[in-house]
Structures are given as C-alpha cells and as structure tokens.
C-alpha cells in the first residue's frame, strides 16, 4: 500500500516544453505539499494546499501551477521548462491535528531533467 | 527566514563506530523532526521531538532536543552499513510548513 505516490518517477524533456507531475495520497490527510530538492540535496517547499486551498506559495515562478482537484490529489504543472528547473520534485502530505506537531510523509520523488 | 544548519555536511566512518550529527537554528522550534533519505527515495520520518531537553531512542539512534529548543542532535551507536543515507532535520516554527536543514550525508564503510 503506497501512502503517497507520484508519477512519473523520471521525466526527461526539452526546454520550452510543458509537463505535469501527479501526486495522490491515501492517508486521509488534509494537507499536501510540493518540495524541490536541488543537486546539493537541499529540500525547499514550493506550495502547500489544505483541503484543496492554496495556503503556501514560496515565491515560485508562475510557470509552476499546482492544482488540487480534491484533498487526496495535488498535481504540478510546469510551463515553458527551463534548464534550471532540473531537480527532484517531492510530493508530501500531513495531517493537522490541533496542536500536534506537523509530520510529513513523502512520495518517492520525480527526477526532472530538462535538456 | 529561518535557517537550519546541519553539521557535518559529509561523514564517512567505519562500521561499528559511533557518530553524532547536529542541527542548529537561531530561532526556537515548536517541534523538530529527523528524516532519513536513501538514494532514489523520499525522506522517511524517524522521530519528532517537541519538549526542550527531550531525549528519544530508536534502537541504536538517540535523538536529543536542546533545552532552548534551538538545536538537536542525532547520535548513532555502532553504526552499520544500513545506516548510510542523507539525514535531514526539519523544524516547525509555529507556522504551517516544515523548514528543512542542509543535510548530513552519512556513509558507513563495511
């Protein structure tokens, strides 16, 4: 049983193309995220959605557009891909339970290579 | 902007040795977590600490949260090759997101 699954795992595409990455979680969580991990393994939040509503947008270029059709899905569409977009993109989810600490569960990642 | 610095950045030791990695911030955490990430996989949560001075143990791993809740350490006893991976601390500063540290890449040599 995969808790957070994202597709595809690998994506190689040319500059200027538009691509999408899909994410689904079966944990019943209310909040989903997209993170970007660069070549130095630094993990940086891009977006956060809570019950389909955008709550965090960390100054990401507007070529990146997240969409959440329901609270179990959060997709990421990227327009006009650039070389600098090459990275590993992780989807994650968490459950807000009052004052309980925020704990994230991650997918396996999508390695995007722009050539 | 909250920054989490981890040290060392890279660590390579022999199987059976002990090691400690550190996570430091200039801001107070409301909670802190440690994750381990293996190649080709996403980070996996190891532990969450909330209370200043808290110590948690997970088999050979011991996690400590600083009294002032600005730092944490992870100590591994008798390291094994299976401990190899990228160790990430992540802090919540009372807002709706986790901020990740710079990471420690650990290699255990058989």
PDB file of C-alpha atoms in Angstrom:
ATOM      1  CA  UNK A   1       0.000   0.000   0.000  1.00  0.00           C
ATOM      2  CA  UNK A   2       1.679   3.165  -1.201  1.00  0.00           C
ATOM      3  CA  UNK A   3       0.849   6.089   1.073  1.00  0.00           C
ATOM      4  CA  UNK A   4       1.998   8.965  -1.144  1.00  0.00           C
ATOM      5  CA  UNK A   5       2.528   8.117  -4.786  1.00  0.00           C
ATOM      6  CA  UNK A   6       3.696  10.394  -7.554  1.00  0.00           C
ATOM      7  CA  UNK A   7       4.141   9.856 -11.274  1.00  0.00           C
ATOM      8  CA  UNK A   8       6.246   9.775 -13.261  1.00  0.00           C
ATOM      9  CA  UNK A   9       9.393   8.804 -11.351  1.00  0.00           C
ATOM     10  CA  UNK A  10      11.612  10.077 -14.146  1.00  0.00           C
ATOM     11  CA  UNK A  11      10.897  12.822 -16.655  1.00  0.00           C
ATOM     12  CA  UNK A  12      13.295  13.970 -19.362  1.00  0.00           C
ATOM     13  CA  UNK A  13      12.117  16.786 -21.586  1.00  0.00           C
ATOM     14  CA  UNK A  14      13.346  19.619 -23.747  1.00  0.00           C
ATOM     15  CA  UNK A  15      13.497  23.280 -22.805  1.00  0.00           C
ATOM     16  CA  UNK A  16      10.315  25.129 -23.534  1.00  0.00           C
ATOM     17  CA  UNK A  17       8.025  22.129 -23.107  1.00  0.00           C
ATOM     18  CA  UNK A  18       5.110  21.933 -20.673  1.00  0.00           C
ATOM     19  CA  UNK A  19       4.892  18.957 -18.307  1.00  0.00           C
ATOM     20  CA  UNK A  20       2.824  17.727 -15.370  1.00  0.00           C
ATOM     21  CA  UNK A  21       3.597  15.631 -12.309  1.00  0.00           C
ATOM     22  CA  UNK A  22       0.781  13.902 -10.459  1.00  0.00           C
ATOM     23  CA  UNK A  23       0.506  13.070  -6.771  1.00  0.00           C
ATOM     24  CA  UNK A  24      -2.010  11.072  -4.780  1.00  0.00           C
ATOM     25  CA  UNK A  25      -2.139  10.216  -1.073  1.00  0.00           C
ATOM     26  CA  UNK A  26      -4.292   7.532   0.552  1.00  0.00           C
ATOM     27  CA  UNK A  27      -3.566   8.566   4.143  1.00  0.00           C
ATOM     28  CA  UNK A  28      -6.665  10.717   4.513  1.00  0.00           C
ATOM     29  CA  UNK A  29      -4.508  13.779   5.178  1.00  0.00           C
ATOM     30  CA  UNK A  30      -5.836  17.297   4.761  1.00  0.00           C
ATOM     31  CA  UNK A  31      -2.611  18.998   3.656  1.00  0.00           C
ATOM     32  CA  UNK A  32      -0.382  18.296   0.666  1.00  0.00           C
ATOM     33  CA  UNK A  33       2.897  19.878  -0.434  1.00  0.00           C
ATOM     34  CA  UNK A  34       5.327  20.145  -3.283  1.00  0.00           C
ATOM     35  CA  UNK A  35       9.020  20.328  -2.420  1.00  0.00           C
ATOM     36  CA  UNK A  36      12.004  20.812  -4.721  1.00  0.00           C
ATOM     37  CA  UNK A  37      15.338  19.130  -3.945  1.00  0.00           C
ATOM     38  CA  UNK A  38      18.324  20.583  -5.740  1.00  0.00           C
ATOM     39  CA  UNK A  39      21.612  18.930  -6.691  1.00  0.00           C
ATOM     40  CA  UNK A  40      23.016  19.698  -3.228  1.00  0.00           C
ATOM     41  CA  UNK A  41      20.099  17.800  -1.677  1.00  0.00           C
ATOM     42  CA  UNK A  42      18.579  20.940  -0.188  1.00  0.00           C
ATOM     43  CA  UNK A  43      14.815  20.439   0.196  1.00  0.00           C
ATOM     44  CA  UNK A  44      12.722  23.573  -0.228  1.00  0.00           C
ATOM     45  CA  UNK A  45       8.973  23.941  -0.002  1.00  0.00           C
ATOM     46  CA  UNK A  46       7.199  25.272  -3.085  1.00  0.00           C
ATOM     47  CA  UNK A  47       3.485  25.009  -2.346  1.00  0.00           C
ATOM     48  CA  UNK A  48       1.104  23.804   0.311  1.00  0.00           C
ATOM     49  CA  UNK A  49      -2.592  23.023  -0.048  1.00  0.00           C
ATOM     50  CA  UNK A  50      -5.071  22.401   2.730  1.00  0.00           C
ATOM     51  CA  UNK A  51      -8.383  20.854   1.733  1.00  0.00           C
ATOM     52  CA  UNK A  52      -7.854  21.942  -1.884  1.00  0.00           C
ATOM     53  CA  UNK A  53      -6.980  25.523  -0.956  1.00  0.00           C
ATOM     54  CA  UNK A  54      -3.575  27.084  -1.549  1.00  0.00           C
ATOM     55  CA  UNK A  55      -2.025  28.169   1.766  1.00  0.00           C
ATOM     56  CA  UNK A  56       1.672  28.474   0.957  1.00  0.00           C
ATOM     57  CA  UNK A  57       3.305  29.750  -2.229  1.00  0.00           C
ATOM     58  CA  UNK A  58       7.007  30.239  -1.671  1.00  0.00           C
ATOM     59  CA  UNK A  59       7.861  32.776  -4.406  1.00  0.00           C
ATOM     60  CA  UNK A  60       7.861  30.132  -7.069  1.00  0.00           C
ATOM     61  CA  UNK A  61       7.828  31.367 -10.707  1.00  0.00           C
ATOM     62  CA  UNK A  62       4.314  31.483 -12.064  1.00  0.00           C
ATOM     63  CA  UNK A  63       5.338  28.935 -14.714  1.00  0.00           C
ATOM     64  CA  UNK A  64       4.645  26.465 -11.900  1.00  0.00           C
ATOM     65  CA  UNK A  65       0.937  25.959 -11.284  1.00  0.00           C
ATOM     66  CA  UNK A  66      -0.319  23.485  -8.694  1.00  0.00           C
ATOM     67  CA  UNK A  67      -3.828  22.102  -8.897  1.00  0.00           C
ATOM     68  CA  UNK A  68      -5.732  20.162  -6.264  1.00  0.00           C
ATOM     69  CA  UNK A  69      -8.926  18.583  -7.613  1.00  0.00           C
ATOM     70  CA  UNK A  70      -9.638  17.037  -4.198  1.00  0.00           C
ATOM     71  CA  UNK A  71      -7.775  16.727  -0.918  1.00  0.00           C
ATOM     72  CA  UNK A  72      -6.195  13.406  -1.943  1.00  0.00           C
ATOM     73  CA  UNK A  73      -4.581  14.788  -5.101  1.00  0.00           C
ATOM     74  CA  UNK A  74      -2.120  17.572  -5.813  1.00  0.00           C
ATOM     75  CA  UNK A  75      -0.700  17.935  -9.297  1.00  0.00           C
ATOM     76  CA  UNK A  76       2.058  20.219 -10.501  1.00  0.00           C
ATOM     77  CA  UNK A  77       2.076  21.680 -13.982  1.00  0.00           C
ATOM     78  CA  UNK A  78       5.162  23.411 -15.294  1.00  0.00           C
ATOM     79  CA  UNK A  79       5.086  25.627 -18.369  1.00  0.00           C
ATOM     80  CA  UNK A  80       7.998  26.638 -20.580  1.00  0.00           C
ATOM     81  CA  UNK A  81      10.520  24.420 -18.827  1.00  0.00           C
ATOM     82  CA  UNK A  82      13.998  25.849 -18.248  1.00  0.00           C
ATOM     83  CA  UNK A  83      17.324  24.133 -17.605  1.00  0.00           C
ATOM     84  CA  UNK A  84      17.268  25.418 -14.017  1.00  0.00           C
ATOM     85  CA  UNK A  85      14.062  23.500 -13.355  1.00  0.00           C
ATOM     86  CA  UNK A  86      16.028  20.255 -13.363  1.00  0.00           C
ATOM     87  CA  UNK A  87      15.710  18.788  -9.873  1.00  0.00           C
ATOM     88  CA  UNK A  88      13.874  16.141  -7.906  1.00  0.00           C
ATOM     89  CA  UNK A  89      10.329  17.163  -7.007  1.00  0.00           C
ATOM     90  CA  UNK A  90       8.699  15.597  -3.980  1.00  0.00           C
ATOM     91  CA  UNK A  91       5.070  15.480  -3.050  1.00  0.00           C
ATOM     92  CA  UNK A  92       4.228  15.132   0.634  1.00  0.00           C
ATOM     93  CA  UNK A  93       1.200  15.130   2.882  1.00  0.00           C
ATOM     94  CA  UNK A  94       0.464  15.759   6.540  1.00  0.00           C
ATOM     95  CA  UNK A  95      -2.470  15.789   8.896  1.00  0.00           C
ATOM     96  CA  UNK A  96      -3.270  18.761  11.081  1.00  0.00           C
ATOM     97  CA  UNK A  97      -4.432  17.518  14.447  1.00  0.00           C
ATOM     98  CA  UNK A  98      -4.886  20.540  16.658  1.00  0.00           C
ATOM     99  CA  UNK A  99      -1.615  21.277  18.434  1.00  0.00           C
ATOM    100  CA  UNK A 100       0.082  18.031  17.345  1.00  0.00           C
ATOM    101  CA  UNK A 101       3.392  18.556  15.528  1.00  0.00           C
ATOM    102  CA  UNK A 102       3.334  18.717  11.756  1.00  0.00           C
ATOM    103  CA  UNK A 103       4.788  15.475  10.326  1.00  0.00           C
ATOM    104  CA  UNK A 104       5.243  14.990   6.600  1.00  0.00           C
ATOM    105  CA  UNK A 105       5.040  11.793   4.564  1.00  0.00           C
ATOM    106  CA  UNK A 106       6.819  11.908   1.242  1.00  0.00           C
ATOM    107  CA  UNK A 107       6.413  10.291  -2.139  1.00  0.00           C
ATOM    108  CA  UNK A 108       9.348   8.711  -3.960  1.00  0.00           C
ATOM    109  CA  UNK A 109      10.091  11.812  -5.980  1.00  0.00           C
ATOM    110  CA  UNK A 110      10.095  12.750  -9.648  1.00  0.00           C
ATOM    111  CA  UNK A 111      13.509  13.362 -11.170  1.00  0.00           C
ATOM    112  CA  UNK A 112      13.006  16.046 -13.784  1.00  0.00           C
ATOM    113  CA  UNK A 113      15.781  16.615 -16.305  1.00  0.00           C
ATOM    114  CA  UNK A 114      15.453  19.475 -18.765  1.00  0.00           C
ATOM    115  CA  UNK A 115      17.747  19.254 -21.789  1.00  0.00           C
TER     116      UNK A 115
ATOM    117  CA  UNK B   1      13.686  33.464   7.271  1.00  0.00           C
ATOM    118  CA  UNK B   2      14.543  30.533   9.484  1.00  0.00           C
ATOM    119  CA  UNK B   3      17.713  28.656   8.609  1.00  0.00           C
ATOM    120  CA  UNK B   4      18.685  25.222   9.857  1.00  0.00           C
ATOM    121  CA  UNK B   5      22.357  24.383   9.659  1.00  0.00           C
ATOM    122  CA  UNK B   6      23.429  20.766   9.899  1.00  0.00           C
ATOM    123  CA  UNK B   7      26.913  19.550  10.618  1.00  0.00           C
ATOM    124  CA  UNK B   8      28.902  17.864   9.421  1.00  0.00           C
ATOM    125  CA  UNK B   9      27.814  18.109   5.819  1.00  0.00           C
ATOM    126  CA  UNK B  10      29.537  14.813   4.973  1.00  0.00           C
ATOM    127  CA  UNK B  11      30.601  11.996   7.309  1.00  0.00           C
ATOM    128  CA  UNK B  12      32.248   8.723   6.392  1.00  0.00           C
ATOM    129  CA  UNK B  13      33.105   6.259   9.152  1.00  0.00           C
ATOM    130  CA  UNK B  14      33.845   2.582   9.665  1.00  0.00           C
ATOM    131  CA  UNK B  15      31.180   0.083  10.629  1.00  0.00           C
ATOM    132  CA  UNK B  16      30.939  -0.245  14.404  1.00  0.00           C
ATOM    133  CA  UNK B  17      31.949   3.325  15.219  1.00  0.00           C
ATOM    134  CA  UNK B  18      29.741   5.895  16.942  1.00  0.00           C
ATOM    135  CA  UNK B  19      28.789   9.252  15.469  1.00  0.00           C
ATOM    136  CA  UNK B  20      26.822  12.395  16.200  1.00  0.00           C
ATOM    137  CA  UNK B  21      25.286  14.863  13.766  1.00  0.00           C
ATOM    138  CA  UNK B  22      23.903  18.251  14.688  1.00  0.00           C
ATOM    139  CA  UNK B  23      21.113  20.582  13.680  1.00  0.00           C
ATOM    140  CA  UNK B  24      21.154  24.238  14.743  1.00  0.00           C
ATOM    141  CA  UNK B  25      18.884  27.217  14.298  1.00  0.00           C
ATOM    142  CA  UNK B  26      18.825  30.807  15.509  1.00  0.00           C
ATOM    143  CA  UNK B  27      15.049  30.523  16.046  1.00  0.00           C
ATOM    144  CA  UNK B  28      13.024  28.469  18.504  1.00  0.00           C
ATOM    145  CA  UNK B  29      11.315  25.405  17.089  1.00  0.00           C
ATOM    146  CA  UNK B  30       7.781  24.474  18.083  1.00  0.00           C
ATOM    147  CA  UNK B  31       8.734  20.946  17.020  1.00  0.00           C
ATOM    148  CA  UNK B  32      11.635  19.277  15.262  1.00  0.00           C
ATOM    149  CA  UNK B  33      11.945  16.104  13.240  1.00  0.00           C
ATOM    150  CA  UNK B  34      14.662  13.925  11.844  1.00  0.00           C
ATOM    151  CA  UNK B  35      14.277  12.208   8.487  1.00  0.00           C
ATOM    152  CA  UNK B  36      16.459   9.725   6.611  1.00  0.00           C
ATOM    153  CA  UNK B  37      16.555   9.727   2.842  1.00  0.00           C
ATOM    154  CA  UNK B  38      18.036   6.911   0.771  1.00  0.00           C
ATOM    155  CA  UNK B  39      19.027   7.294  -2.898  1.00  0.00           C
ATOM    156  CA  UNK B  40      16.043   7.376  -5.211  1.00  0.00           C
ATOM    157  CA  UNK B  41      13.571   7.616  -2.353  1.00  0.00           C
ATOM    158  CA  UNK B  42      11.753  10.313  -0.442  1.00  0.00           C
ATOM    159  CA  UNK B  43      12.646  11.308   3.135  1.00  0.00           C
ATOM    160  CA  UNK B  44      11.240   8.992   5.801  1.00  0.00           C
ATOM    161  CA  UNK B  45      10.346  10.322   9.232  1.00  0.00           C
ATOM    162  CA  UNK B  46      12.438   8.873  12.073  1.00  0.00           C
ATOM    163  CA  UNK B  47      11.349  10.877  15.094  1.00  0.00           C
ATOM    164  CA  UNK B  48       9.594  14.036  16.294  1.00  0.00           C
ATOM    165  CA  UNK B  49      10.692  15.971  19.390  1.00  0.00           C
ATOM    166  CA  UNK B  50       8.654  18.707  20.989  1.00  0.00           C
ATOM    167  CA  UNK B  51       9.830  19.404  24.538  1.00  0.00           C
ATOM    168  CA  UNK B  52      13.116  21.146  25.360  1.00  0.00           C
ATOM    169  CA  UNK B  53      15.640  18.642  26.726  1.00  0.00           C
ATOM    170  CA  UNK B  54      13.670  15.698  25.357  1.00  0.00           C
ATOM    171  CA  UNK B  55      15.581  12.519  24.507  1.00  0.00           C
ATOM    172  CA  UNK B  56      14.153   9.795  22.293  1.00  0.00           C
ATOM    173  CA  UNK B  57      15.683   6.473  21.363  1.00  0.00           C
ATOM    174  CA  UNK B  58      15.052   4.389  18.270  1.00  0.00           C
ATOM    175  CA  UNK B  59      17.168   1.209  18.572  1.00  0.00           C
ATOM    176  CA  UNK B  60      20.760   2.443  18.083  1.00  0.00           C
ATOM    177  CA  UNK B  61      19.693   6.022  17.335  1.00  0.00           C
ATOM    178  CA  UNK B  62      19.380   8.607  20.108  1.00  0.00           C
ATOM    179  CA  UNK B  63      17.778  11.969  19.407  1.00  0.00           C
ATOM    180  CA  UNK B  64      18.139  14.946  21.716  1.00  0.00           C
ATOM    181  CA  UNK B  65      16.331  18.262  21.631  1.00  0.00           C
ATOM    182  CA  UNK B  66      18.178  21.220  23.131  1.00  0.00           C
ATOM    183  CA  UNK B  67      16.848  22.824  26.296  1.00  0.00           C
ATOM    184  CA  UNK B  68      16.194  26.086  24.444  1.00  0.00           C
ATOM    185  CA  UNK B  69      14.589  24.233  21.520  1.00  0.00           C
ATOM    186  CA  UNK B  70      17.004  25.774  19.020  1.00  0.00           C
ATOM    187  CA  UNK B  71      19.157  22.739  18.341  1.00  0.00           C
ATOM    188  CA  UNK B  72      19.088  18.961  18.157  1.00  0.00           C
ATOM    189  CA  UNK B  73      21.492  16.081  17.807  1.00  0.00           C
ATOM    190  CA  UNK B  74      21.322  12.565  16.454  1.00  0.00           C
ATOM    191  CA  UNK B  75      23.709  10.001  17.886  1.00  0.00           C
ATOM    192  CA  UNK B  76      24.192   6.594  16.273  1.00  0.00           C
ATOM    193  CA  UNK B  77      25.867   3.819  18.238  1.00  0.00           C
ATOM    194  CA  UNK B  78      27.755   1.010  16.494  1.00  0.00           C
ATOM    195  CA  UNK B  79      26.956   2.278  13.005  1.00  0.00           C
ATOM    196  CA  UNK B  80      26.011  -0.262  10.359  1.00  0.00           C
ATOM    197  CA  UNK B  81      26.073  -0.036   6.546  1.00  0.00           C
ATOM    198  CA  UNK B  82      22.278   0.149   6.593  1.00  0.00           C
ATOM    199  CA  UNK B  83      22.550   3.499   8.376  1.00  0.00           C
ATOM    200  CA  UNK B  84      24.030   5.032   5.218  1.00  0.00           C
ATOM    201  CA  UNK B  85      21.874   7.846   3.884  1.00  0.00           C
ATOM    202  CA  UNK B  86      21.075  11.529   3.949  1.00  0.00           C
ATOM    203  CA  UNK B  87      19.900  12.690   7.368  1.00  0.00           C
ATOM    204  CA  UNK B  88      17.696  15.759   7.393  1.00  0.00           C
ATOM    205  CA  UNK B  89      16.401  17.714  10.313  1.00  0.00           C
ATOM    206  CA  UNK B  90      13.209  19.688   9.792  1.00  0.00           C
ATOM    207  CA  UNK B  91      11.733  22.324  12.050  1.00  0.00           C
ATOM    208  CA  UNK B  92       8.338  23.791  12.503  1.00  0.00           C
ATOM    209  CA  UNK B  93       8.417  27.346  13.771  1.00  0.00           C
ATOM    210  CA  UNK B  94       4.745  27.597  14.613  1.00  0.00           C
ATOM    211  CA  UNK B  95       3.594  28.146  11.051  1.00  0.00           C
ATOM    212  CA  UNK B  96       2.099  25.799   8.507  1.00  0.00           C
ATOM    213  CA  UNK B  97       5.272  24.440   6.955  1.00  0.00           C
ATOM    214  CA  UNK B  98       8.407  22.449   7.671  1.00  0.00           C
ATOM    215  CA  UNK B  99      11.778  24.040   7.044  1.00  0.00           C
ATOM    216  CA  UNK B 100      14.469  21.515   6.240  1.00  0.00           C
ATOM    217  CA  UNK B 101      18.103  21.598   7.220  1.00  0.00           C
ATOM    218  CA  UNK B 102      21.082  21.475   4.911  1.00  0.00           C
ATOM    219  CA  UNK B 103      21.513  17.711   5.440  1.00  0.00           C
ATOM    220  CA  UNK B 104      24.276  15.337   6.531  1.00  0.00           C
ATOM    221  CA  UNK B 105      25.363  12.680   4.065  1.00  0.00           C
ATOM    222  CA  UNK B 106      26.443   9.665   6.093  1.00  0.00           C
ATOM    223  CA  UNK B 107      28.420   6.760   4.655  1.00  0.00           C
ATOM    224  CA  UNK B 108      29.202   3.686   6.753  1.00  0.00           C
ATOM    225  CA  UNK B 109      32.085   1.669   5.383  1.00  0.00           C
ATOM    226  CA  UNK B 110      31.829  -2.101   5.933  1.00  0.00           C
TER     227      UNK B 110
END
